[in-house]
Amino acid sequence: MTKNVLVVTEIRDGKLRKVSLEVLSAAKRMADGGKVTAIIIDNNNQELFSLLAHYGADQIFAVSSNQQDNNPTELCCDALATISSRVNPDAILLGHTSIGKDAAPLFAAHIGTALISDCIDIEVNGDSVVCTSPIYSGKAFHKARIKEGIIMATIRPNNIRIEEPDTSRTAEIINYAIEHRNVRTELKSVIRKASDSIDLSEAKIIVSGGRGVKSADGFKPLYELAEVVGGAVGASRAACDAGYCDYSLQIGQTGKVVTPDLYLACGISGAIQHIAGMSNSKAIVAINTDPEAPIFKVADYGIVGDLSQVIPILREKLRKL
Ligand code: FAD
């Protein structure tokens, strides 16, 4: 049924985003021997094209635009509009990233199809495709069974298994120039935060701090620990509200939703709005002075103690590994 899958891939700091590999892998499994077409915007790096081919792309549209560096959502929608009318896909997949979250609903409305947003699993089941996405802040799962029409979905980072790369694979490269005529917004500037070095939504390990960290200086040991384990730093809303760190680090219902392999909650009580953003982490470790803190109900491992003492010990032990 879904023999022809179109995916949008994304570049960050010159590298292919991990979620793009996850999207490609999902597309390859869906197509099951059919055709996977990848869109890559304003990038002409042959190594990246090879990477896309190794991970499942059969055809790559290397889109160049007259609006390079402008609003990526509009550019992505324009690219999807012209390329999908050329390749007639059965399914269109994007990462559940800021671009995917913006562009996918716009394009789904444009072609009059439903969008299954924030999928953590996609499986082909006979003549239908089943997309699973968390609902009610991760407390339940919604399974959408689609039998006809174009399937359109965004995929939550860190959930879909990445296929082993096949380095013998090659793809047909189609250079595709698009003239964007009706761009209604203009990107003035991008302000990068220091925290942007590892994307929170794709991080395998997150060291997260709450009000218990007590100050902006208190976050320094968390950054040091994150560096030792190759992770990213996150925060509760209370820590952001108190000015200890930037709002771009906020995890939870009104912040980012993350699914790392390891989530280390330091001085975070475990309010339901925070849990909503991290409860699907594969392993949760909580450090809290209060043994009754609700975070221990969702934690796999709990340390009852003062984080100012526990974190330096952890950091030194882990540094030696
Ligand atoms: P607290 O609840 O104050 O907990 C601090 C913890 O630190 C306590 O458990 C304490 O025992 C522990 N502690 C103190 N000192 C130490 C120490 N030295 N060592 C170890 N532990 C220590 N919150 C979010 O996080 N994300 C959201 O997206 C979000 N969205 C919200 C949306 C709405 C509509 C509302 C109403 C609230 C939202 N909140 C959100 C806020 C949420 O309800 C909580 O207020 C917030 O998560 C509490 O943050 P906290 O756990 O850091 O602080």
mmCIF file of C-alpha atoms and ligand atoms in Angstrom:
data_model
loop_
_atom_site.group_PDB
_atom_site.id
_atom_site.type_symbol
_atom_site.label_atom_id
_atom_site.label_comp_id
_atom_site.label_asym_id
_atom_site.label_seq_id
_atom_site.Cartn_x
_atom_site.Cartn_y
_atom_site.Cartn_z
ATOM 1 C CA MET A 1 0.000 0.000 0.000
ATOM 2 C CA THR A 2 2.725 2.507 0.957
ATOM 3 C CA LYS A 3 5.218 1.731 -1.779
ATOM 4 C CA ASN A 4 6.167 5.317 -2.395
ATOM 5 C CA VAL A 5 7.281 7.340 0.641
ATOM 6 C CA LEU A 6 8.451 10.953 0.622
ATOM 7 C CA VAL A 7 10.507 12.280 3.540
ATOM 8 C CA VAL A 8 11.820 15.695 4.500
ATOM 9 C CA THR A 9 15.352 15.600 5.908
ATOM 10 C CA GLU A 10 16.959 18.361 7.955
ATOM 11 C CA ILE A 11 20.479 19.647 8.379
ATOM 12 C CA ARG A 12 21.790 21.230 11.558
ATOM 13 C CA ASP A 13 25.246 22.773 11.757
ATOM 14 C CA GLY A 14 26.132 21.094 8.466
ATOM 15 C CA LYS A 15 25.191 17.636 9.740
ATOM 16 C CA LEU A 16 22.199 15.483 9.002
ATOM 17 C CA ARG A 17 19.920 15.491 12.045
ATOM 18 C CA LYS A 18 19.557 12.161 13.834
ATOM 19 C CA VAL A 19 15.777 12.387 13.571
ATOM 20 C CA SER A 20 16.181 12.468 9.775
ATOM 21 C CA LEU A 21 17.829 9.032 9.955
ATOM 22 C CA GLU A 22 14.911 7.850 12.085
ATOM 23 C CA VAL A 23 12.416 9.235 9.556
ATOM 24 C CA LEU A 24 14.323 7.574 6.689
ATOM 25 C CA SER A 25 14.366 4.253 8.548
ATOM 26 C CA ALA A 26 10.621 4.432 9.170
ATOM 27 C CA ALA A 27 10.110 5.261 5.479
ATOM 28 C CA LYS A 28 12.294 2.345 4.351
ATOM 29 C CA ARG A 29 10.326 -0.104 6.489
ATOM 30 C CA MET A 30 7.013 1.352 5.279
ATOM 31 C CA ALA A 31 8.016 1.225 1.609
ATOM 32 C CA ASP A 32 9.202 -2.392 2.069
ATOM 33 C CA GLY A 33 11.140 -2.574 -1.187
ATOM 34 C CA GLY A 34 9.248 0.328 -2.781
ATOM 35 C CA LYS A 35 10.681 3.795 -3.332
ATOM 36 C CA VAL A 36 11.872 6.281 -0.683
ATOM 37 C CA THR A 37 12.344 9.849 -1.889
ATOM 38 C CA ALA A 38 14.197 12.338 0.314
ATOM 39 C CA ILE A 39 14.011 16.110 0.124
ATOM 40 C CA ILE A 40 17.058 18.081 1.244
ATOM 41 C CA ILE A 41 16.931 21.864 1.112
ATOM 42 C CA ASP A 42 19.785 24.190 0.199
ATOM 43 C CA ASN A 43 22.527 21.666 0.616
ATOM 44 C CA ASN A 44 24.828 20.263 -2.035
ATOM 45 C CA ASN A 45 27.094 18.086 0.056
ATOM 46 C CA GLN A 46 27.770 14.802 -1.774
ATOM 47 C CA GLU A 47 28.702 13.063 1.500
ATOM 48 C CA LEU A 48 25.283 13.890 2.894
ATOM 49 C CA PHE A 49 23.634 12.534 -0.248
ATOM 50 C CA SER A 50 25.587 9.282 0.182
ATOM 51 C CA LEU A 51 24.512 9.119 3.825
ATOM 52 C CA LEU A 52 20.856 9.527 2.814
ATOM 53 C CA ALA A 53 21.283 6.703 0.292
ATOM 54 C CA HIS A 54 22.991 4.428 2.845
ATOM 55 C CA TYR A 55 20.084 4.888 5.232
ATOM 56 C CA GLY A 56 17.341 4.188 2.686
ATOM 57 C CA ALA A 57 16.827 7.003 0.149
ATOM 58 C CA ASP A 58 16.420 5.785 -3.448
ATOM 59 C CA GLN A 59 15.933 9.246 -4.873
ATOM 60 C CA ILE A 60 17.068 12.618 -3.500
ATOM 61 C CA PHE A 61 15.648 15.973 -4.478
ATOM 62 C CA ALA A 62 18.405 18.497 -3.702
ATOM 63 C CA VAL A 63 16.312 21.632 -3.549
ATOM 64 C CA SER A 64 17.878 25.005 -4.137
ATOM 65 C CA SER A 65 15.822 28.106 -3.668
ATOM 66 C CA ASN A 66 15.852 31.785 -4.433
ATOM 67 C CA GLN A 67 15.007 32.359 -0.739
ATOM 68 C CA GLN A 68 17.929 30.556 0.880
ATOM 69 C CA ASP A 69 18.176 31.276 4.621
ATOM 70 C CA ASN A 70 14.607 32.553 4.761
ATOM 71 C CA ASN A 71 11.693 31.051 6.711
ATOM 72 C CA PRO A 72 12.332 27.285 6.548
ATOM 73 C CA THR A 73 8.661 26.388 7.025
ATOM 74 C CA GLU A 74 7.497 28.161 3.894
ATOM 75 C CA LEU A 75 10.451 26.830 1.902
ATOM 76 C CA CYS A 76 9.696 23.303 3.116
ATOM 77 C CA CYS A 77 5.995 23.625 2.179
ATOM 78 C CA ASP A 78 6.856 24.923 -1.290
ATOM 79 C CA ALA A 79 9.309 22.065 -1.807
ATOM 80 C CA LEU A 80 6.732 19.517 -0.611
ATOM 81 C CA ALA A 81 4.062 20.989 -2.883
ATOM 82 C CA THR A 82 6.061 20.801 -6.099
ATOM 83 C CA ILE A 83 7.906 17.548 -5.393
ATOM 84 C CA SER A 84 4.907 15.613 -4.098
ATOM 85 C CA SER A 85 2.942 16.502 -7.233
ATOM 86 C CA ARG A 86 5.874 15.006 -9.184
ATOM 87 C CA VAL A 87 6.380 11.803 -7.187
ATOM 88 C CA ASN A 88 2.759 11.159 -6.040
ATOM 89 C CA PRO A 89 3.694 9.675 -2.636
ATOM 90 C CA ASP A 90 1.498 7.264 -0.655
ATOM 91 C CA ALA A 91 3.031 8.628 2.551
ATOM 92 C CA ILE A 92 4.884 11.777 3.638
ATOM 93 C CA LEU A 93 7.044 11.763 6.788
ATOM 94 C CA LEU A 94 8.806 14.585 8.642
ATOM 95 C CA GLY A 95 10.601 14.816 11.989
ATOM 96 C CA HIS A 96 8.562 16.262 14.869
ATOM 97 C CA THR A 97 10.986 19.211 14.952
ATOM 98 C CA SER A 98 10.235 22.913 14.926
ATOM 99 C CA ILE A 99 10.178 22.828 11.109
ATOM 100 C CA GLY A 100 8.161 19.588 10.969
ATOM 101 C CA LYS A 101 5.658 20.811 13.571
ATOM 102 C CA ASP A 102 5.148 23.959 11.526
ATOM 103 C CA ALA A 103 5.243 22.665 7.960
ATOM 104 C CA ALA A 104 3.400 19.331 8.308
ATOM 105 C CA PRO A 105 -0.014 20.687 9.405
ATOM 106 C CA LEU A 106 0.187 23.427 6.772
ATOM 107 C CA PHE A 107 0.903 20.963 4.011
ATOM 108 C CA ALA A 108 -1.617 18.375 5.279
ATOM 109 C CA ALA A 109 -4.309 21.066 5.103
ATOM 110 C CA HIS A 110 -3.074 22.067 1.647
ATOM 111 C CA ILE A 111 -3.525 18.533 0.248
ATOM 112 C CA GLY A 112 -6.627 17.804 2.349
ATOM 113 C CA THR A 113 -5.265 14.850 4.309
ATOM 114 C CA ALA A 114 -5.162 14.104 8.040
ATOM 115 C CA LEU A 115 -1.882 14.552 9.923
ATOM 116 C CA ILE A 116 -0.796 12.054 12.554
ATOM 117 C CA SER A 117 1.451 14.179 14.712
ATOM 118 C CA ASP A 118 4.266 13.175 17.105
ATOM 119 C CA CYS A 119 4.365 9.440 16.234
ATOM 120 C CA ILE A 120 6.559 7.142 18.286
ATOM 121 C CA ASP A 121 5.890 4.083 16.139
ATOM 122 C CA ILE A 122 4.707 3.330 12.611
ATOM 123 C CA GLU A 123 3.977 -0.206 11.462
ATOM 124 C CA VAL A 124 2.532 -1.698 8.333
ATOM 125 C CA ASN A 125 -0.206 -4.151 9.223
ATOM 126 C CA GLY A 126 -1.643 -5.966 6.223
ATOM 127 C CA ASP A 127 -3.391 -3.418 4.018
ATOM 128 C CA SER A 128 -3.196 -0.634 6.600
ATOM 129 C CA VAL A 129 -0.617 1.456 8.429
ATOM 130 C CA VAL A 130 -0.809 1.938 12.202
ATOM 131 C CA CYS A 131 0.693 5.117 13.666
ATOM 132 C CA THR A 132 1.089 5.341 17.453
ATOM 133 C CA SER A 133 1.345 8.652 19.262
ATOM 134 C CA PRO A 134 1.191 9.529 22.972
ATOM 135 C CA ILE A 135 -1.818 11.496 24.224
ATOM 136 C CA TYR A 136 -2.870 13.007 27.586
ATOM 137 C CA SER A 137 0.738 14.001 28.337
ATOM 138 C CA GLY A 138 2.021 10.485 27.705
ATOM 139 C CA LYS A 139 -0.512 8.711 29.931
ATOM 140 C CA ALA A 140 -2.202 6.924 27.020
ATOM 141 C CA PHE A 141 -1.399 6.018 23.428
ATOM 142 C CA HIS A 142 -3.447 6.736 20.353
ATOM 143 C CA LYS A 143 -3.261 4.265 17.480
ATOM 144 C CA ALA A 144 -4.456 5.552 14.128
ATOM 145 C CA ARG A 145 -5.148 2.859 11.521
ATOM 146 C CA ILE A 146 -5.010 4.299 8.020
ATOM 147 C CA LYS A 147 -6.308 2.308 5.083
ATOM 148 C CA GLU A 148 -6.554 4.834 2.294
ATOM 149 C CA GLY A 149 -5.448 8.292 1.225
ATOM 150 C CA ILE A 150 -2.051 9.883 1.658
ATOM 151 C CA ILE A 151 -0.541 9.100 5.057
ATOM 152 C CA MET A 152 1.135 12.115 6.589
ATOM 153 C CA ALA A 153 2.965 11.945 9.920
ATOM 154 C CA THR A 154 5.629 13.632 12.016
ATOM 155 C CA ILE A 155 7.989 11.437 14.047
ATOM 156 C CA ARG A 156 9.115 12.202 17.590
ATOM 157 C CA PRO A 157 12.931 12.150 17.863
ATOM 158 C CA ASN A 158 14.637 9.265 19.702
ATOM 159 C CA ASN A 159 11.841 6.712 19.261
ATOM 160 C CA ILE A 160 12.193 5.005 15.883
ATOM 161 C CA ARG A 161 14.911 2.386 15.411
ATOM 162 C CA ILE A 162 17.552 3.469 12.891
ATOM 163 C CA GLU A 163 18.271 0.845 10.210
ATOM 164 C CA GLU A 164 21.845 -0.383 9.810
ATOM 165 C CA PRO A 165 23.409 1.669 6.981
ATOM 166 C CA ASP A 166 24.026 -0.151 3.703
ATOM 167 C CA THR A 167 27.118 1.514 2.246
ATOM 168 C CA SER A 168 26.622 -0.179 -1.124
ATOM 169 C CA ARG A 169 23.394 1.742 -1.742
ATOM 170 C CA THR A 170 23.312 4.731 -4.080
ATOM 171 C CA ALA A 171 20.504 7.136 -4.917
ATOM 172 C CA GLU A 172 19.419 9.104 -7.932
ATOM 173 C CA ILE A 173 20.162 12.810 -7.256
ATOM 174 C CA ILE A 174 17.810 15.347 -8.796
ATOM 175 C CA ASN A 175 18.873 18.977 -8.533
ATOM 176 C CA TYR A 176 15.691 20.924 -8.176
ATOM 177 C CA ALA A 177 15.461 24.699 -8.237
ATOM 178 C CA ILE A 178 12.367 26.238 -6.720
ATOM 179 C CA GLU A 179 11.289 29.788 -7.150
ATOM 180 C CA HIS A 180 9.342 30.817 -4.083
ATOM 181 C CA ARG A 181 6.872 33.464 -5.161
ATOM 182 C CA ASN A 182 4.526 34.058 -2.271
ATOM 183 C CA VAL A 183 6.839 34.075 0.739
ATOM 184 C CA ARG A 184 4.939 36.147 3.286
ATOM 185 C CA THR A 185 7.403 36.047 6.140
ATOM 186 C CA GLU A 186 11.029 36.997 6.378
ATOM 187 C CA LEU A 187 13.593 35.459 8.709
ATOM 188 C CA LYS A 188 15.532 38.396 10.136
ATOM 189 C CA SER A 189 18.048 36.565 12.314
ATOM 190 C CA VAL A 190 18.661 33.377 14.254
ATOM 191 C CA ILE A 191 19.848 33.838 17.826
ATOM 192 C CA ARG A 192 21.737 30.738 18.900
ATOM 193 C CA LYS A 193 21.814 29.809 22.554
ATOM 194 C CA ALA A 194 24.859 28.208 24.164
ATOM 195 C CA SER A 195 22.591 25.265 25.022
ATOM 196 C CA ASP A 196 22.144 24.536 21.336
ATOM 197 C CA SER A 197 25.329 22.428 21.106
ATOM 198 C CA ILE A 198 23.288 19.251 21.675
ATOM 199 C CA ASP A 199 19.645 19.350 20.701
ATOM 200 C CA LEU A 200 17.574 18.480 23.795
ATOM 201 C CA SER A 201 14.974 16.568 21.781
ATOM 202 C CA GLU A 202 17.673 14.322 20.248
ATOM 203 C CA ALA A 203 19.968 14.000 23.298
ATOM 204 C CA LYS A 204 20.608 10.469 24.564
ATOM 205 C CA ILE A 205 21.362 11.724 28.083
ATOM 206 C CA ILE A 206 19.756 14.730 29.780
ATOM 207 C CA VAL A 207 20.899 16.184 33.094
ATOM 208 C CA SER A 208 17.974 18.295 34.236
ATOM 209 C CA GLY A 209 17.794 20.778 37.079
ATOM 210 C CA GLY A 210 14.910 22.161 39.085
ATOM 211 C CA ARG A 211 14.287 24.753 41.777
ATOM 212 C CA GLY A 212 16.398 22.574 44.102
ATOM 213 C CA VAL A 213 19.484 23.686 42.121
ATOM 214 C CA LYS A 214 18.902 27.032 43.846
ATOM 215 C CA SER A 215 20.790 29.426 41.518
ATOM 216 C CA ALA A 216 22.239 29.963 38.033
ATOM 217 C CA ASP A 217 25.653 29.093 39.516
ATOM 218 C CA GLY A 218 24.121 25.890 40.863
ATOM 219 C CA PHE A 219 23.624 24.800 37.234
ATOM 220 C CA LYS A 220 27.387 24.789 36.564
ATOM 221 C CA PRO A 221 27.962 21.319 38.101
ATOM 222 C CA LEU A 222 25.044 20.046 35.970
ATOM 223 C CA TYR A 223 26.757 21.337 32.808
ATOM 224 C CA GLU A 224 30.018 19.695 33.936
ATOM 225 C CA LEU A 225 28.262 16.378 34.519
ATOM 226 C CA ALA A 226 26.480 16.667 31.143
ATOM 227 C CA GLU A 227 29.826 17.254 29.458
ATOM 228 C CA VAL A 228 31.358 14.173 31.090
ATOM 229 C CA VAL A 229 28.515 11.936 29.878
ATOM 230 C CA GLY A 230 28.086 13.651 26.490
ATOM 231 C CA GLY A 231 24.589 14.830 27.349
ATOM 232 C CA ALA A 232 22.495 17.994 27.272
ATOM 233 C CA VAL A 233 21.168 20.109 30.142
ATOM 234 C CA GLY A 234 17.431 20.549 30.696
ATOM 235 C CA ALA A 235 15.358 22.261 33.376
ATOM 236 C CA SER A 236 11.999 22.465 35.084
ATOM 237 C CA ARG A 237 9.819 25.496 34.542
ATOM 238 C CA ALA A 238 10.406 26.636 38.133
ATOM 239 C CA ALA A 239 14.160 26.782 37.416
ATOM 240 C CA CYS A 240 13.523 28.780 34.214
ATOM 241 C CA ASP A 241 11.031 31.086 35.975
ATOM 242 C CA ALA A 242 13.587 31.724 38.717
ATOM 243 C CA GLY A 243 16.091 32.839 36.056
ATOM 244 C CA TYR A 244 18.551 29.997 36.742
ATOM 245 C CA CYS A 245 18.573 29.094 33.046
ATOM 246 C CA ASP A 246 17.055 29.891 29.680
ATOM 247 C CA TYR A 247 13.480 28.916 28.756
ATOM 248 C CA SER A 248 14.849 26.980 25.775
ATOM 249 C CA LEU A 249 15.861 24.321 28.359
ATOM 250 C CA GLN A 250 12.370 23.887 29.795
ATOM 251 C CA ILE A 251 11.031 20.336 29.696
ATOM 252 C CA GLY A 252 7.389 19.517 30.247
ATOM 253 C CA GLN A 253 3.863 20.157 29.152
ATOM 254 C CA THR A 254 4.617 23.717 28.062
ATOM 255 C CA GLY A 255 8.264 23.032 27.249
ATOM 256 C CA LYS A 256 10.048 20.365 25.234
ATOM 257 C CA VAL A 257 9.023 16.713 25.177
ATOM 258 C CA VAL A 258 12.080 14.466 25.416
ATOM 259 C CA THR A 259 12.757 10.720 25.203
ATOM 260 C CA PRO A 260 16.428 10.232 26.122
ATOM 261 C CA ASP A 261 17.985 6.904 27.103
ATOM 262 C CA LEU A 262 18.774 8.456 30.510
ATOM 263 C CA TYR A 263 17.055 11.377 32.278
ATOM 264 C CA LEU A 264 18.725 12.599 35.443
ATOM 265 C CA ALA A 265 16.319 14.790 37.444
ATOM 266 C CA CYS A 266 18.225 16.923 39.966
ATOM 267 C CA GLY A 267 16.205 18.868 42.557
ATOM 268 C CA ILE A 268 12.974 18.423 40.598
ATOM 269 C CA SER A 269 9.848 17.539 42.612
ATOM 270 C CA GLY A 270 8.014 15.743 39.777
ATOM 271 C CA ALA A 271 4.977 17.942 39.133
ATOM 272 C CA ILE A 272 2.584 16.446 36.605
ATOM 273 C CA GLN A 273 3.419 19.185 34.078
ATOM 274 C CA HIS A 274 7.106 18.285 34.244
ATOM 275 C CA ILE A 275 6.461 14.524 34.088
ATOM 276 C CA ALA A 276 4.459 15.158 30.873
ATOM 277 C CA GLY A 277 7.680 16.069 29.098
ATOM 278 C CA MET A 278 10.010 13.290 30.256
ATOM 279 C CA SER A 279 8.046 10.263 31.482
ATOM 280 C CA ASN A 280 8.781 8.282 28.287
ATOM 281 C CA SER A 281 12.545 8.447 28.941
ATOM 282 C CA LYS A 282 14.044 4.960 28.846
ATOM 283 C CA ALA A 283 15.622 5.266 32.316
ATOM 284 C CA ILE A 284 14.956 7.958 34.930
ATOM 285 C CA VAL A 285 17.262 8.713 37.860
ATOM 286 C CA ALA A 286 16.116 11.241 40.481
ATOM 287 C CA ILE A 287 18.210 13.058 43.071
ATOM 288 C CA ASN A 288 16.132 14.771 45.741
ATOM 289 C CA THR A 289 16.464 15.536 49.457
ATOM 290 C CA ASP A 290 12.774 14.731 49.991
ATOM 291 C CA PRO A 291 12.121 10.953 49.996
ATOM 292 C CA GLU A 292 8.397 11.675 49.439
ATOM 293 C CA ALA A 293 8.996 13.734 46.266
ATOM 294 C CA PRO A 294 6.616 12.512 43.505
ATOM 295 C CA ILE A 295 9.516 12.239 41.028
ATOM 296 C CA PHE A 296 10.504 8.983 42.810
ATOM 297 C CA LYS A 297 7.209 7.424 41.623
ATOM 298 C CA VAL A 298 8.349 7.635 37.992
ATOM 299 C CA ALA A 299 12.084 7.140 38.633
ATOM 300 C CA ASP A 300 13.804 3.807 37.944
ATOM 301 C CA TYR A 301 16.576 4.731 40.387
ATOM 302 C CA GLY A 302 16.343 7.249 43.230
ATOM 303 C CA ILE A 303 19.046 8.935 45.285
ATOM 304 C CA VAL A 304 17.782 10.646 48.441
ATOM 305 C CA GLY A 305 20.397 13.289 49.043
ATOM 306 C CA ASP A 306 21.653 16.806 48.487
ATOM 307 C CA LEU A 307 22.567 17.321 44.839
ATOM 308 C CA SER A 308 25.462 19.594 45.751
ATOM 309 C CA GLN A 309 27.096 16.498 47.292
ATOM 310 C CA VAL A 310 25.777 13.786 44.968
ATOM 311 C CA ILE A 311 26.588 15.420 41.602
ATOM 312 C CA PRO A 312 30.355 15.883 42.183
ATOM 313 C CA ILE A 313 30.619 12.214 43.269
ATOM 314 C CA LEU A 314 28.693 11.074 40.189
ATOM 315 C CA ARG A 315 30.786 13.280 37.910
ATOM 316 C CA GLU A 316 34.097 11.890 39.235
ATOM 317 C CA LYS A 317 32.916 8.271 39.118
ATOM 318 C CA LEU A 318 31.632 8.673 35.559
ATOM 319 C CA ARG A 319 34.757 10.532 34.417
ATOM 320 C CA LYS A 320 36.789 7.427 35.295
ATOM 321 C CA LEU A 321 34.634 5.080 33.184
HETATM 322 P P1 FAD B 1 9.748 22.392 43.083
HETATM 323 O O1 FAD B 1 8.414 21.780 42.917
HETATM 324 O O2 FAD B 1 9.866 23.535 44.001
HETATM 325 O O3 FAD B 1 10.738 21.213 43.553
HETATM 326 C C1 FAD B 1 12.036 21.437 43.935
HETATM 327 C C2 FAD B 1 12.565 20.099 44.456
HETATM 328 O O4 FAD B 1 13.916 20.239 44.783
HETATM 329 C C3 FAD B 1 11.835 19.640 45.722
HETATM 330 O O5 FAD B 1 11.340 18.325 45.510
HETATM 331 C C4 FAD B 1 12.945 19.620 46.785
HETATM 332 O O6 FAD B 1 12.798 18.557 47.698
HETATM 333 C C5 FAD B 1 14.181 19.436 45.936
HETATM 334 N N1 FAD B 1 15.408 19.980 46.544
HETATM 335 C C6 FAD B 1 15.567 21.154 47.190
HETATM 336 N N2 FAD B 1 16.850 21.307 47.543
HETATM 337 C C7 FAD B 1 17.533 20.208 47.093
HETATM 338 C C8 FAD B 1 18.886 19.801 47.146
HETATM 339 N N3 FAD B 1 19.827 20.567 47.696
HETATM 340 N N4 FAD B 1 19.211 18.618 46.599
HETATM 341 C C9 FAD B 1 18.269 17.830 46.016
HETATM 342 N N5 FAD B 1 16.953 18.177 45.940
HETATM 343 C C10 FAD B 1 16.596 19.357 46.466
HETATM 344 N N6 FAD B 1 6.782 22.697 34.998
HETATM 345 C C11 FAD B 1 7.738 22.147 34.222
HETATM 346 O O7 FAD B 1 8.779 21.706 34.708
HETATM 347 N N7 FAD B 1 7.561 22.103 32.861
HETATM 348 C C12 FAD B 1 6.456 22.548 32.240
HETATM 349 O O8 FAD B 1 6.375 22.499 31.013
HETATM 350 C C13 FAD B 1 5.429 23.128 33.048
HETATM 351 N N8 FAD B 1 4.288 23.574 32.489
HETATM 352 C C14 FAD B 1 3.293 24.068 33.315
HETATM 353 C C15 FAD B 1 2.071 24.445 32.758
HETATM 354 C C16 FAD B 1 1.061 24.902 33.562
HETATM 355 C C17 FAD B 1 -0.239 25.303 32.932
HETATM 356 C C18 FAD B 1 1.264 25.001 34.963
HETATM 357 C C19 FAD B 1 0.153 25.474 35.848
HETATM 358 C C20 FAD B 1 2.453 24.625 35.520
HETATM 359 C C21 FAD B 1 3.485 24.171 34.720
HETATM 360 N N9 FAD B 1 4.722 23.775 35.248
HETATM 361 C C22 FAD B 1 5.655 23.207 34.454
HETATM 362 C C23 FAD B 1 5.068 24.046 36.669
HETATM 363 C C24 FAD B 1 4.901 22.819 37.557
HETATM 364 O O9 FAD B 1 3.573 22.770 38.031
HETATM 365 C C25 FAD B 1 5.841 22.910 38.762
HETATM 366 O O10 FAD B 1 5.609 24.126 39.448
HETATM 367 C C26 FAD B 1 7.329 22.833 38.418
HETATM 368 O O11 FAD B 1 7.558 21.735 37.577
HETATM 369 C C27 FAD B 1 8.132 22.673 39.693
HETATM 370 O O12 FAD B 1 9.488 22.697 39.368
HETATM 371 P P2 FAD B 1 10.552 22.040 40.352
HETATM 372 O O13 FAD B 1 10.265 20.604 40.511
HETATM 373 O O14 FAD B 1 11.883 22.462 39.857
HETATM 374 O O15 FAD B 1 10.333 22.858 41.697
#
